[in-house]
Each structure stands twice: as C-alpha cells, then as structure tokens.
Amino acid sequence: MSTQKFNSHQITQAMQSIKGWALEPDEAFMNKQWQFDSFKTAMEFIAKVAEIAEHQNHHPEFLSVYRKMRVRLSTHDASGLTQKDFDLAAAIDGLIESQFNHRI
Ligand code: H2B
C-alpha cells in the first residue's frame, strides 16, 4: 500500500528522485521553501497546491511569510513519510517549474 511508512533506507532512495527537499531530523517530515515575486503569487501557489492536494487526497502544511512559502509534507496516518509524500513533492515541483517564477 502506498501509505506504508518508509524506513530510513527507503527515504534515502526516494529523496534521490526529488531535488531541494530537506529531510527533517525525525525523518517524519520533509520540507522545501520558495520565494515568489509577490505575496499574491505566493497565495496563487497555495491555491494550486491545494487543488493538487485534493486530487491526491494528501494535504501539506504551509508556512507563509509574505513572499516566502515553506511546504512541509508527512503522512499523518502513517506517522512518517510515505510514497504519497514523494508523489506530492514531485507534483509540486512540476507545478513550480511549469507555472511560477521563483527563487529558492
Ligand atoms: N494528508 C496527509 N498529509 N496525511 C494524511 O495522513 C492524510 C492526508 N490522510 N489527507 C488523509 C487525508 C485521510 O485523513 C483521509 C481520511 O484519507
């Protein structure tokens, strides 16, 4: 099942398929931060990620500070990282690449 919690080895492997995501010390969350052109753009980013999240039935945490946005991913039902987090991370990276100007 895709909601099975990854062990350290699986996390290390899966982290290689995505770029710029930081594994938090407890290995239960990963996060990434972007800086957008404006606050409005950052809010548009949230709205688009929300659509993806609803579609995947997997919901990130957002930390918004003016133009900066940090997203944290974890699977609460599994108390750790699962394939769902890596799928969502890849989808968010795809959204960023195709629709947003930003710098990390
Ligand atoms: N999102 C995240 N990030 N973790 C979960 O465990 C989770 C979720 N569970 N979205 C889903 C919804 C669950 O509550 C429903 C019932 O499928």
Short mmCIF file of C-alpha atoms and ligand atoms in Angstrom, two decimals:
data_model
loop_
_atom_site.label_atom_id
_atom_site.label_comp_id
_atom_site.label_asym_id
_atom_site.label_seq_id
_atom_site.Cartn_x
_atom_site.Cartn_y
_atom_site.Cartn_z
CA MET A 1 0.00 0.00 0.00
CA SER A 2 1.20 3.48 -0.79
CA THR A 3 0.51 4.65 2.75
CA GLN A 4 3.08 2.34 4.31
CA LYS A 5 5.66 4.30 6.28
CA PHE A 6 9.08 4.36 4.64
CA ASN A 7 12.12 3.24 6.59
CA SER A 8 15.40 5.21 6.53
CA HIS A 9 16.71 3.27 3.56
CA GLN A 10 13.55 3.83 1.52
CA ILE A 11 13.60 7.53 2.41
CA THR A 12 17.22 7.89 1.29
CA GLN A 13 16.37 6.21 -2.01
CA ALA A 14 13.23 8.26 -2.59
CA MET A 15 14.96 11.57 -1.72
CA GLN A 16 17.19 10.99 -4.75
CA SER A 17 14.22 11.30 -7.09
CA ILE A 18 13.40 14.86 -5.98
CA LYS A 19 15.52 18.00 -5.64
CA GLY A 20 15.75 20.62 -2.92
CA TRP A 21 13.59 18.93 -0.32
CA ALA A 22 15.11 18.75 3.16
CA LEU A 23 14.53 15.78 5.40
CA GLU A 24 13.74 16.90 8.94
CA PRO A 25 15.76 15.30 11.77
CA ASP A 26 12.96 12.97 12.89
CA GLU A 27 12.62 11.70 9.28
CA ALA A 28 8.85 12.10 9.59
CA PHE A 29 8.67 15.31 7.55
CA MET A 30 10.34 16.85 4.56
CA ASN A 31 10.14 20.49 3.62
CA LYS A 32 11.03 22.92 0.87
CA GLN A 33 10.93 26.70 0.67
CA TRP A 34 10.44 29.12 -2.21
CA GLN A 35 10.42 32.88 -2.60
CA PHE A 36 7.95 34.28 -5.11
CA ASP A 37 7.65 37.63 -6.86
CA SER A 38 4.86 38.83 -4.62
CA PHE A 39 2.55 37.87 -1.78
CA LYS A 40 -0.25 37.43 -4.33
CA THR A 41 1.82 34.92 -6.31
CA ALA A 42 2.55 33.02 -3.11
CA MET A 43 -1.21 32.83 -2.45
CA GLU A 44 -1.82 31.60 -6.01
CA PHE A 45 0.77 28.92 -5.38
CA ILE A 46 -1.12 27.78 -2.26
CA ALA A 47 -4.38 27.62 -4.22
CA LYS A 48 -2.83 25.48 -6.94
CA VAL A 49 -1.13 23.15 -4.47
CA ALA A 50 -4.49 22.86 -2.70
CA GLU A 51 -6.08 21.60 -5.93
CA ILE A 52 -3.34 19.00 -6.34
CA ALA A 53 -3.67 18.03 -2.68
CA GLU A 54 -7.40 17.49 -3.02
CA HIS A 55 -6.84 15.45 -6.14
CA GLN A 56 -4.26 13.25 -4.38
CA ASN A 57 -6.19 13.28 -1.11
CA HIS A 58 -2.94 14.25 0.58
CA HIS A 59 -2.59 17.56 2.37
CA PRO A 60 0.55 19.56 3.06
CA GLU A 61 1.37 22.09 5.74
CA PHE A 62 2.00 25.64 4.53
CA LEU A 63 4.06 28.27 6.29
CA SER A 64 3.54 31.60 4.59
CA VAL A 65 5.64 34.67 5.39
CA TYR A 66 5.00 37.46 2.85
CA ARG A 67 6.63 36.25 -0.39
CA LYS A 68 8.20 33.17 1.17
CA MET A 69 6.44 29.87 1.40
CA ARG A 70 7.52 26.71 3.13
CA VAL A 71 5.70 23.44 2.48
CA ARG A 72 6.02 20.50 4.88
CA LEU A 73 4.99 17.01 3.89
CA SER A 74 4.24 13.98 6.04
CA THR A 75 1.64 11.23 6.10
CA HIS A 76 -0.15 11.71 9.38
CA ASP A 77 -2.00 8.39 9.08
CA ALA A 78 1.38 6.60 8.95
CA SER A 79 3.28 8.92 11.34
CA GLY A 80 6.03 9.33 8.77
CA LEU A 81 6.93 9.69 5.12
CA THR A 82 5.26 7.50 2.51
CA GLN A 83 5.08 7.27 -1.26
CA LYS A 84 2.23 9.78 -1.09
CA ASP A 85 4.62 12.48 0.16
CA PHE A 86 7.09 11.82 -2.62
CA ASP A 87 4.28 11.86 -5.22
CA LEU A 88 3.03 15.18 -3.89
CA ALA A 89 6.57 16.63 -3.74
CA ALA A 90 7.11 15.71 -7.40
CA ALA A 91 3.77 17.25 -8.37
CA ILE A 92 4.59 20.49 -6.52
CA ASP A 93 8.00 20.66 -8.21
CA GLY A 94 6.28 20.16 -11.58
CA LEU A 95 3.83 22.95 -10.83
CA ILE A 96 6.67 25.29 -9.85
CA GLU A 97 8.67 24.53 -12.96
CA SER A 98 5.74 25.00 -15.33
CA GLN A 99 3.85 27.92 -13.81
CA PHE A 100 5.88 30.00 -11.36
CA ASN A 101 8.81 32.35 -11.27
CA HIS A 102 10.61 31.90 -8.04
CA ARG A 103 13.92 31.53 -6.38
CA ILE A 104 14.69 29.02 -3.67
N1 H2B B 1 -2.84 14.25 4.33
C1 H2B B 1 -1.69 13.99 4.93
N2 H2B B 1 -0.66 14.80 4.75
N3 H2B B 1 -1.55 12.91 5.69
C2 H2B B 1 -2.54 12.05 5.89
O1 H2B B 1 -2.36 11.07 6.61
C3 H2B B 1 -3.77 12.31 5.26
C4 H2B B 1 -3.90 13.47 4.49
N4 H2B B 1 -4.78 11.49 5.38
N5 H2B B 1 -5.05 13.77 3.90
C5 H2B B 1 -5.96 11.59 4.63
C6 H2B B 1 -6.24 12.98 4.13
C7 H2B B 1 -7.06 10.98 5.45
O2 H2B B 1 -7.36 11.79 6.56
C8 H2B B 1 -8.30 10.69 4.67
C9 H2B B 1 -9.34 10.05 5.54
O3 H2B B 1 -7.95 9.87 3.61
#
